[in-house]
Coordinates of C-alpha atoms in Angstrom, one line a residue:
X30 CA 13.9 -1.6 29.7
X31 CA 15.9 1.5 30.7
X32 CA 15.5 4.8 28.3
X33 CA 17.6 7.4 29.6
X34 CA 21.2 6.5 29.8
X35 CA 23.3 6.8 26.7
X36 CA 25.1 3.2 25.9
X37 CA 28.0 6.0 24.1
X38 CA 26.8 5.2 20.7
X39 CA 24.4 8.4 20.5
X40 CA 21.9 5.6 21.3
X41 CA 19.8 5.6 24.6
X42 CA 20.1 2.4 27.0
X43 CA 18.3 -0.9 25.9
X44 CA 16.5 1.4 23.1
X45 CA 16.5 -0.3 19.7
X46 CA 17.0 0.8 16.0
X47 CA 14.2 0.4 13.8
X48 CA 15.0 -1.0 10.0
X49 CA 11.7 -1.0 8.1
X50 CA 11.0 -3.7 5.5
X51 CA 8.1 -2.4 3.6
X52 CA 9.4 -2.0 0.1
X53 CA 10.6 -5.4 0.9
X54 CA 8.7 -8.2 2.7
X55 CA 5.1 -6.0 2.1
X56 CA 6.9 -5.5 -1.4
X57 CA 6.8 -9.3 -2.2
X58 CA 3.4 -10.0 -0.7
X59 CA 1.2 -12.3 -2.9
X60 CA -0.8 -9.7 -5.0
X61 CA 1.0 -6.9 -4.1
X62 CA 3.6 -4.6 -6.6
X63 CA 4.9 -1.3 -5.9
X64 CA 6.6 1.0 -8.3
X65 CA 9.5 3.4 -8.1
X66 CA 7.5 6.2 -7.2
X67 CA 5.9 4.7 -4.2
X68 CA 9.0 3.6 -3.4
X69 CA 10.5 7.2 -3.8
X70 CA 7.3 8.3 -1.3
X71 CA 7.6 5.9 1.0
X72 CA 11.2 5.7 1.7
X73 CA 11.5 9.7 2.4
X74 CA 8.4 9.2 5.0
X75 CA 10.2 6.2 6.4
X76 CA 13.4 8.4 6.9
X77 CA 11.9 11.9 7.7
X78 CA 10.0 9.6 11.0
X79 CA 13.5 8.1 12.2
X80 CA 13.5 5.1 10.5
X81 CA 17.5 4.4 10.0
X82 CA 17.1 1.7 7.8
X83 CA 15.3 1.3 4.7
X84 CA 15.4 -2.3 3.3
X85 CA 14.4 -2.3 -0.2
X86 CA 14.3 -5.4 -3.3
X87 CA 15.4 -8.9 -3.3
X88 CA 18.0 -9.8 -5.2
X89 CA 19.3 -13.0 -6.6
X90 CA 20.7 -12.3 -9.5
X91 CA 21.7 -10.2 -12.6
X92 CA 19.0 -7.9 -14.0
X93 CA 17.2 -7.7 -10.9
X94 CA 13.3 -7.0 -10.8
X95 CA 13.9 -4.7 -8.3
X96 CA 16.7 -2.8 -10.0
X97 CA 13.9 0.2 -10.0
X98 CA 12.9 0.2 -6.7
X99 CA 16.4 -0.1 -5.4
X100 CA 17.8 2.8 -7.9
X101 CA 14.4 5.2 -7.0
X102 CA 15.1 4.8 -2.8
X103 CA 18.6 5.4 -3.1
X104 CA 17.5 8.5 -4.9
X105 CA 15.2 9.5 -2.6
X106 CA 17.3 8.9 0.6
X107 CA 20.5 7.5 -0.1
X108 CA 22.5 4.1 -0.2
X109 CA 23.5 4.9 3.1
X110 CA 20.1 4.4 4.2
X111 CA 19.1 1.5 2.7
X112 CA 19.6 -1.9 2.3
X113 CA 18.2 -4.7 0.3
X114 CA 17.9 -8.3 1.0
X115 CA 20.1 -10.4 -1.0
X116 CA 19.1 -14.7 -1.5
X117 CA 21.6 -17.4 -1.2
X118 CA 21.5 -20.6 -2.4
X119 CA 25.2 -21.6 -4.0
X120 CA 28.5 -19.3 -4.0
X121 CA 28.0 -19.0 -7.8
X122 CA 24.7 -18.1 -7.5
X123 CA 25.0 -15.5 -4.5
X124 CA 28.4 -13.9 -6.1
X125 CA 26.5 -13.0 -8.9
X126 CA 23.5 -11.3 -6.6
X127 CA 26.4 -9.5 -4.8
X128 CA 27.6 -7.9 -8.0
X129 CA 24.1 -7.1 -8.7
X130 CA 23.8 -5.3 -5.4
X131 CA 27.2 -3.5 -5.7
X132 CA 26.0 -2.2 -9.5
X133 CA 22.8 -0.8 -7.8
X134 CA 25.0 1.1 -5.5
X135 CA 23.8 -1.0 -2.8
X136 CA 26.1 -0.8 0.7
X137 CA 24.3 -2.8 2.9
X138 CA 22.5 -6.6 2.4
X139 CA 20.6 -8.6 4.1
X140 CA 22.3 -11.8 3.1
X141 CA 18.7 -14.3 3.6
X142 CA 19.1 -18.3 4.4
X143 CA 17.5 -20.8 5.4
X144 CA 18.2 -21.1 9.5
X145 CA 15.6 -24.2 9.9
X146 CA 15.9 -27.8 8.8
X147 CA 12.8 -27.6 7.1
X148 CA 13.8 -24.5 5.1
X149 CA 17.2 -25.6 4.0
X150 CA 15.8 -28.6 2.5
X151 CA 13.4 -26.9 0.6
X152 CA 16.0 -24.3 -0.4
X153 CA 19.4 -25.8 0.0
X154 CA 19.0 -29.2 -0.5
X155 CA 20.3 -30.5 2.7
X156 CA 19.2 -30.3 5.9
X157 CA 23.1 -30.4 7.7
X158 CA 24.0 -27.9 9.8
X159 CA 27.9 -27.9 8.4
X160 CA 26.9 -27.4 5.2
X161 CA 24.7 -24.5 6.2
X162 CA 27.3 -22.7 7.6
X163 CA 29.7 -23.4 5.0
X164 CA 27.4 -21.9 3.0
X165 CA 26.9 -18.6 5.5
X166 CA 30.4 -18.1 5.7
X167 CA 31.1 -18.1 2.1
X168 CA 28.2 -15.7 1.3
X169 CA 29.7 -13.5 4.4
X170 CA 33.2 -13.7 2.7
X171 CA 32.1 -12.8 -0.8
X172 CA 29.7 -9.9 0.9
X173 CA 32.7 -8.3 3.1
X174 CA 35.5 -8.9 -0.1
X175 CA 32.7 -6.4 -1.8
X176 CA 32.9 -3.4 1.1
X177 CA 29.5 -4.1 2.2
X178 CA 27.9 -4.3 5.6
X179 CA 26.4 -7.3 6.2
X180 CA 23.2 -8.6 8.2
X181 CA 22.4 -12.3 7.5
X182 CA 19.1 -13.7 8.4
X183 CA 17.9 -17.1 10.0
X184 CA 14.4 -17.5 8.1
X185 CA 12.4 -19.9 10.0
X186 CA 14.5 -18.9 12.9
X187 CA 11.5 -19.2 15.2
X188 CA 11.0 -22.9 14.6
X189 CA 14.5 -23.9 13.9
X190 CA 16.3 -26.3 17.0
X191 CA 18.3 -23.9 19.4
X192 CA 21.8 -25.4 19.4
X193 CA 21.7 -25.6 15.5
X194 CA 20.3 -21.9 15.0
X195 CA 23.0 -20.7 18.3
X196 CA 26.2 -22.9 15.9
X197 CA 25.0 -20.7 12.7
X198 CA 24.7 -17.4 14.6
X199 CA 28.0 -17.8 16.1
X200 CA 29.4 -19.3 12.7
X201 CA 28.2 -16.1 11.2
X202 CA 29.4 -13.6 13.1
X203 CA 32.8 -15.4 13.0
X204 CA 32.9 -15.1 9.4
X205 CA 33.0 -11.4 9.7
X206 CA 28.9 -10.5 9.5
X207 CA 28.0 -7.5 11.4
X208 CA 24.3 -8.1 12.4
X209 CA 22.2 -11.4 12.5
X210 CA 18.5 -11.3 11.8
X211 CA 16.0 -13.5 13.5
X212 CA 13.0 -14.0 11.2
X213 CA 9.9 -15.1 12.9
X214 CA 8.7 -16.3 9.7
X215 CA 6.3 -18.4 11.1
X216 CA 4.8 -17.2 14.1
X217 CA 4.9 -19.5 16.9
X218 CA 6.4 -17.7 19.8
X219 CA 4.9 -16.0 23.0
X220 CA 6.6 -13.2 24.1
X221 CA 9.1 -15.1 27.1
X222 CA 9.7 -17.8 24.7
X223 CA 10.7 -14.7 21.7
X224 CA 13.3 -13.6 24.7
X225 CA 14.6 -16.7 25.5
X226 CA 15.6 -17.2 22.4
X227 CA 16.8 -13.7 22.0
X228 CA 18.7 -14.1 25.5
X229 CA 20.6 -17.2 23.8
X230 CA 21.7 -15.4 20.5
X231 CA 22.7 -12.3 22.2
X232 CA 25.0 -14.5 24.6
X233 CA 27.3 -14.6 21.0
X234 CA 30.5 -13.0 21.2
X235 CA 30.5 -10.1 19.5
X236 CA 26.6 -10.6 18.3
X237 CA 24.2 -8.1 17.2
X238 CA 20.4 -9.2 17.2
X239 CA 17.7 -7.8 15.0
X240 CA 14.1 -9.1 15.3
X241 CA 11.6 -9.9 11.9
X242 CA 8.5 -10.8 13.4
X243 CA 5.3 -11.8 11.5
X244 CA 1.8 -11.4 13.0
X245 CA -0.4 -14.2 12.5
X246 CA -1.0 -14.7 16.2
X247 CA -1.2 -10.5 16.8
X248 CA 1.9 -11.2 18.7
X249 CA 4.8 -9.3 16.4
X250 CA 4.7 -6.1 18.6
X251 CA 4.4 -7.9 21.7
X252 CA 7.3 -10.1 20.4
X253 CA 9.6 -7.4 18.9
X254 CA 9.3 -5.5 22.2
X255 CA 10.4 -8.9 24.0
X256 CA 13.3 -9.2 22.0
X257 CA 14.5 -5.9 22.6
X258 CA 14.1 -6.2 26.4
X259 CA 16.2 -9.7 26.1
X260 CA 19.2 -7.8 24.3
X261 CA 18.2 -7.6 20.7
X262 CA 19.4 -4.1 19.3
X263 CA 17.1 -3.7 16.2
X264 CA 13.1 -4.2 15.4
X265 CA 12.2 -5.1 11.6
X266 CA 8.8 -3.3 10.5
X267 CA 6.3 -2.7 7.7
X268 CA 4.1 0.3 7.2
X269 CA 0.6 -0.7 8.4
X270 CA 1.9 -4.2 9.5
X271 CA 1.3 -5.0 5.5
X272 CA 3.3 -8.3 4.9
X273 CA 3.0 -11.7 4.5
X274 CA 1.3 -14.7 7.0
X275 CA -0.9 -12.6 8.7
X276 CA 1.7 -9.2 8.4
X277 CA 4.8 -8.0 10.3
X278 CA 5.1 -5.8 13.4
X279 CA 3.8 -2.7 12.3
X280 CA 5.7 0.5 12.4
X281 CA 3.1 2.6 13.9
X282 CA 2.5 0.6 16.7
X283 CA 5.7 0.3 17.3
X284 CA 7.2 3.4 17.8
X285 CA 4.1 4.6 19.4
X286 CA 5.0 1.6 22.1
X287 CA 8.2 3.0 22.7
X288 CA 6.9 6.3 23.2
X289 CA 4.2 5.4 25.9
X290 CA 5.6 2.7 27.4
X291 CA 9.4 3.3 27.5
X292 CA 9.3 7.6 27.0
X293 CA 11.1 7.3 23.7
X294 CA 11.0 10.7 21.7
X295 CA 13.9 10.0 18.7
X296 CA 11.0 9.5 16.5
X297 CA 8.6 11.8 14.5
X298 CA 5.1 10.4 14.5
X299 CA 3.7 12.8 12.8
X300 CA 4.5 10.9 9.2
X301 CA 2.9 7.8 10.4
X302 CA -0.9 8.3 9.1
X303 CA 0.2 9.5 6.0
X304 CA 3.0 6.8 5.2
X305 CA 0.5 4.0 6.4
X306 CA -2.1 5.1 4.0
X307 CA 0.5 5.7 1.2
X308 CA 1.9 1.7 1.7
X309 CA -1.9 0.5 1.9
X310 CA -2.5 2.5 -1.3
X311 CA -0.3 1.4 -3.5
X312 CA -0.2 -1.9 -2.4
X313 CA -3.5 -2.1 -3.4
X314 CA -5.1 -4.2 -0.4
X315 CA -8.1 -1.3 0.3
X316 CA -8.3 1.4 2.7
X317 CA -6.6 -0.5 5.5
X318 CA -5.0 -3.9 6.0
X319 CA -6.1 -6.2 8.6
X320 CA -3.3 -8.6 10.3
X321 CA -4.2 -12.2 11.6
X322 CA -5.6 -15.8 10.0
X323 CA -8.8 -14.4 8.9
X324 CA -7.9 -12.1 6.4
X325 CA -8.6 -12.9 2.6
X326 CA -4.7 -12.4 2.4
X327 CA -3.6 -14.3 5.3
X328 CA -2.8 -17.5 3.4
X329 CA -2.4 -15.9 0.1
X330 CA 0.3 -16.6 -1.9
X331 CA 1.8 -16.2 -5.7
X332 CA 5.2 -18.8 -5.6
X333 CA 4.3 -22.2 -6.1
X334 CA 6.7 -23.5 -3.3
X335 CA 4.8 -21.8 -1.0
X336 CA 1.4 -23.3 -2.5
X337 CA 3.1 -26.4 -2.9
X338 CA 4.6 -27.1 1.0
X339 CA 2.5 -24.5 2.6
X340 CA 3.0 -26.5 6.0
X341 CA 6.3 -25.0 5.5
X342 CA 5.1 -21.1 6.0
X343 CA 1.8 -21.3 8.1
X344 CA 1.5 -22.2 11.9
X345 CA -2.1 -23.7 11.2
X346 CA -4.3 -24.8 8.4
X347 CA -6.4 -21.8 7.2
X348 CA -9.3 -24.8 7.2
X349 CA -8.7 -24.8 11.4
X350 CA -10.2 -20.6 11.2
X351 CA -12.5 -21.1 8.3
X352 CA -10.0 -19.3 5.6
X353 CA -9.0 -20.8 2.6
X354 CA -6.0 -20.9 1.0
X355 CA -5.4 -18.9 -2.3
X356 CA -3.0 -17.7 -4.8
X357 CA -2.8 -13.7 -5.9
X358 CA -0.5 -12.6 -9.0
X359 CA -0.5 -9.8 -10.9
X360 CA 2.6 -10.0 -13.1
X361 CA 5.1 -12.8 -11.4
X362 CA 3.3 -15.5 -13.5
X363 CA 5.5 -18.3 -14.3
X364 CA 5.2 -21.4 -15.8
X365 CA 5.2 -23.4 -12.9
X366 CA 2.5 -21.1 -10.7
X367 CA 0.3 -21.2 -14.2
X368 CA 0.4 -24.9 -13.6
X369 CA -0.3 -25.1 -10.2
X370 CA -3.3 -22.8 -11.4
X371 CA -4.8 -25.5 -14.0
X372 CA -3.6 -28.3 -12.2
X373 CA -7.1 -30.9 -11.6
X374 CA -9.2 -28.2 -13.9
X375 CA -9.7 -30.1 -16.9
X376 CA -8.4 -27.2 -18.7
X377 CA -5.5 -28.2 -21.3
X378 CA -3.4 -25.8 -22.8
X379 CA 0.1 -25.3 -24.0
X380 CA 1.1 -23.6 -21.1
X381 CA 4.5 -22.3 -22.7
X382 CA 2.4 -20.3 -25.1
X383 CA -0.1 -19.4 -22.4
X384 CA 2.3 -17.7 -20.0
X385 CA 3.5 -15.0 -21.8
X386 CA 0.2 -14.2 -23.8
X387 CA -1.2 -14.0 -20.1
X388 CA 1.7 -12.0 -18.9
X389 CA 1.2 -10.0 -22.0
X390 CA -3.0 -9.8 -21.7
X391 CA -2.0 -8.3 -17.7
X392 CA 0.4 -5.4 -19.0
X393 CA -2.2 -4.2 -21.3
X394 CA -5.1 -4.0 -18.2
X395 CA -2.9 -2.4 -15.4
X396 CA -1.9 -5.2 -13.7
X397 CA -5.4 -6.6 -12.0
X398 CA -5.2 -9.2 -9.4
X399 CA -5.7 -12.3 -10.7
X400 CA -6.3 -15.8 -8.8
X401 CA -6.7 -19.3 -9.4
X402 CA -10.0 -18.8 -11.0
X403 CA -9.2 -16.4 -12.9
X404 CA -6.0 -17.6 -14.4
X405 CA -8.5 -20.9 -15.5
X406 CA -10.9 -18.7 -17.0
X407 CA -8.2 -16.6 -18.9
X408 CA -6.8 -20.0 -20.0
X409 CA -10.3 -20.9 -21.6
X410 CA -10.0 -17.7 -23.1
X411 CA -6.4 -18.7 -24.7
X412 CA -7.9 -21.3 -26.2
X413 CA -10.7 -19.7 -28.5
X414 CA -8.4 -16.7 -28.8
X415 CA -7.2 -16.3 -32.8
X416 CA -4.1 -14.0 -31.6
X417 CA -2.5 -17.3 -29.8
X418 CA -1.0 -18.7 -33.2
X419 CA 1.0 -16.2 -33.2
X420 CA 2.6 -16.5 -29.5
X421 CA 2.8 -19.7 -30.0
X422 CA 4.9 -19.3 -32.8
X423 CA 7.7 -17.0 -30.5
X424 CA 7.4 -18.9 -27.8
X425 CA 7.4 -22.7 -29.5
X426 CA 5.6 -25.5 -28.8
X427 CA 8.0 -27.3 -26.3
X428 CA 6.4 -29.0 -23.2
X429 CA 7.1 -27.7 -19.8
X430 CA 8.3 -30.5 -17.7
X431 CA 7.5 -31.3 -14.4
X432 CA 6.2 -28.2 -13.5
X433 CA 4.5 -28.9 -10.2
X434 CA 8.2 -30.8 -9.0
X435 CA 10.1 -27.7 -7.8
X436 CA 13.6 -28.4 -7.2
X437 CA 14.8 -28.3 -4.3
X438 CA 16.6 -24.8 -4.0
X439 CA 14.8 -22.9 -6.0
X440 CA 12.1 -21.7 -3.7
X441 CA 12.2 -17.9 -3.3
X442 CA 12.9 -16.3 0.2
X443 CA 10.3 -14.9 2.1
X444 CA 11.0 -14.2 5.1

């Protein structure tokens, strides 16, 4: 990879940008909730090192949860250098997330889909390619009609057959987007098999290739740097690696790669100890996280189509290393994860009133992580617990439906 000449952008030869997805991906990590200050904290460390981009909050829909720690980074370092990830599923659906966006101030969106078979089914409801890319090119449309720059993502891109995922990339960047990201959402790539893809995506007229790597073999560094050297222009990182499926490609480890290795100095590392330890912190994961399968958060999650199809998100069985898989909330209970929680524990409770007097019972003791266990012990609690007439009586005593059959569509991106 060649560091010295300039490619006339400002940008040295075969060098790549860095976008950093920690108040995003590590954001959304089962267990783990950061507020507007850490978000304030981290995203003026991220910038004051180099990092260009600072992706921040999903968004798929009016009143975001987000909304504060989209609002707080754009404070701290401006729209211009930010970007949050926006979820499509329908053009009703992902208009109304794009007006969202636009009201935060947003200017740039990571529009997220489904790039795999496997995915789309579980979050479009049809496995065809056509009506993947129709559904691409409208999000691109309504994105663009809105003045905003545009990167739209291929989750599952790693597993997802090449001559469908090279037909959506080039659909995409027909449509008008400006930047395609492949997410390695489940790790399953070597580092020549990363750039052959890579080499196919960047053959695209007109394409521009970011890498999201996850690091559940210990490969997203090695992979991220393969990209790069196969044409890719941009690496996707977290602070301390923290993230999902074993955790991303790591920010530190990165840029200190391109230093030693490729003699790239556009970077200030002196940030990077104290931003890693203020995104472990406040993520509340200890004094360090560890990446790979064995992990007490390696399998973790807190959506229940992710407990539900977890073949869908892991490259292996935690059983195959000895882990276990396990659920970690602190406040995105919902129904359906509360039933997932009870489900073959004997326990029976009106789990319409339960919810919210959980939800409520979690406010009032800072948030602590709670897992399967635990959320059957608090619902023996609910039981014997006199206050419950009274939620019951807000809430009603309506039956939840079906909780454990999650549409198809309604699964939450996590890329």
């Amino acid at each position: 990879m060649p560091a010295a000449a300039d490619n006339g952008g400002g940008l040295p030869s075969g060098l790549p940008r860095i976008s950093d997805a920690t108040l995003r991906d590590a954001a959304h990590m089962a267990g783990v909730e950061f507020g507007p200050r850490d978000a304030a904290r981290m995203a003026d460390l991220l910038v004051r090192s180099g990092v260009e981009l600072v992706e921040v909050g999903m968004i798929s829909g009016p009143s975001s949860a987000d909304a504060g720690l989209v609002l707080a980074t754009h404070e701290a370092v401006g729209p211009e250098r930010s970007q949050s990830l926006v979820v499509v599923r329908d053009r009703q659906q992902v208009a109304k997330a794009l007006d969202e966006a636009v009201l935060l101030g947003c200017r740039s969106v990571v529009l997220s889909l489904p790039a795999s078979a496997e995915h789309a089914r579980l979050k479009l409801a049809s496995t065809s390619t056509r009506y993947l890319i129709a559904t691409a090119r409208a999000a691109i449309g309504l994105a663009k009609e809105r003045g905003l720059h545009v990167t739209f993502t291929g989750e599952d891109g790693a597993r997802t057959e090449r001559e469908r995922l090279v037909s959506y990339v080039r659909a995409g960047f027909e449509a008008g987007a400006d930047r395609f990201r492949l997410a390695e959402t489940v790790a399953c790539l070597s580092p020549s098999q990363m750039g052959e893809v890579i080499g196919s995506l960047v053959a695209v007229e007109g394409s521009e290739i970011e890498i999201h790597s996850h690091n559940m073999l210990g490969l997203a560094v090695a992979n991220s740097l393969a990209a790069v050297e196969a044409g890719a222009r941009w690496i996707s990182t977290t602070a301390g690696g923290i993230g999902e499926r074993g955790g991303n490609a790591p920010l530190a480890e990165i840029l200190i790669a391109l230093r030693v290795i490729h003699g790239d100095t556009r970077f200030d590392l002196s940030h990077l100890t104290e931003l890693t330890r203020a995104a472990v912190q406040a993520s509340g994961l200890g004094n360090a996280f560890m990446p790979g399968p064995t992990t007490p958060y390696a399998f973790a999650y807190e959506l229940t189509g992710q407990l539900a199809r977890p073949a869908a998100y892991e490259s292996l069985p935690p059983q195959e290393v000895g882990n276990t898989r396990e659920l970690r909330v602190r406040s995105r209970l919902t129904p359906r994860l509360v039933a997932w929680a009870l489900a073959d524990s004997g326990v029976d409770v009106d789990i319409a009133g339960f919810t919210p007097w959980l939800l409520a019972r979690q406010e009032q003791a800072g948030r602590p992580l709670l897992d399967r266990d635990a959320i059957r012990k608090a619902a023996v609690e609910f039981r014997g617990a006199p206050e419950r007439g009274a939620v019951r009586a807000r809430t009603g005593q309506a039956p939840v439906p079906d909780l454990l059959a999650e549409p198809a569509g309604t699964v939450t991106t996590r890329a």
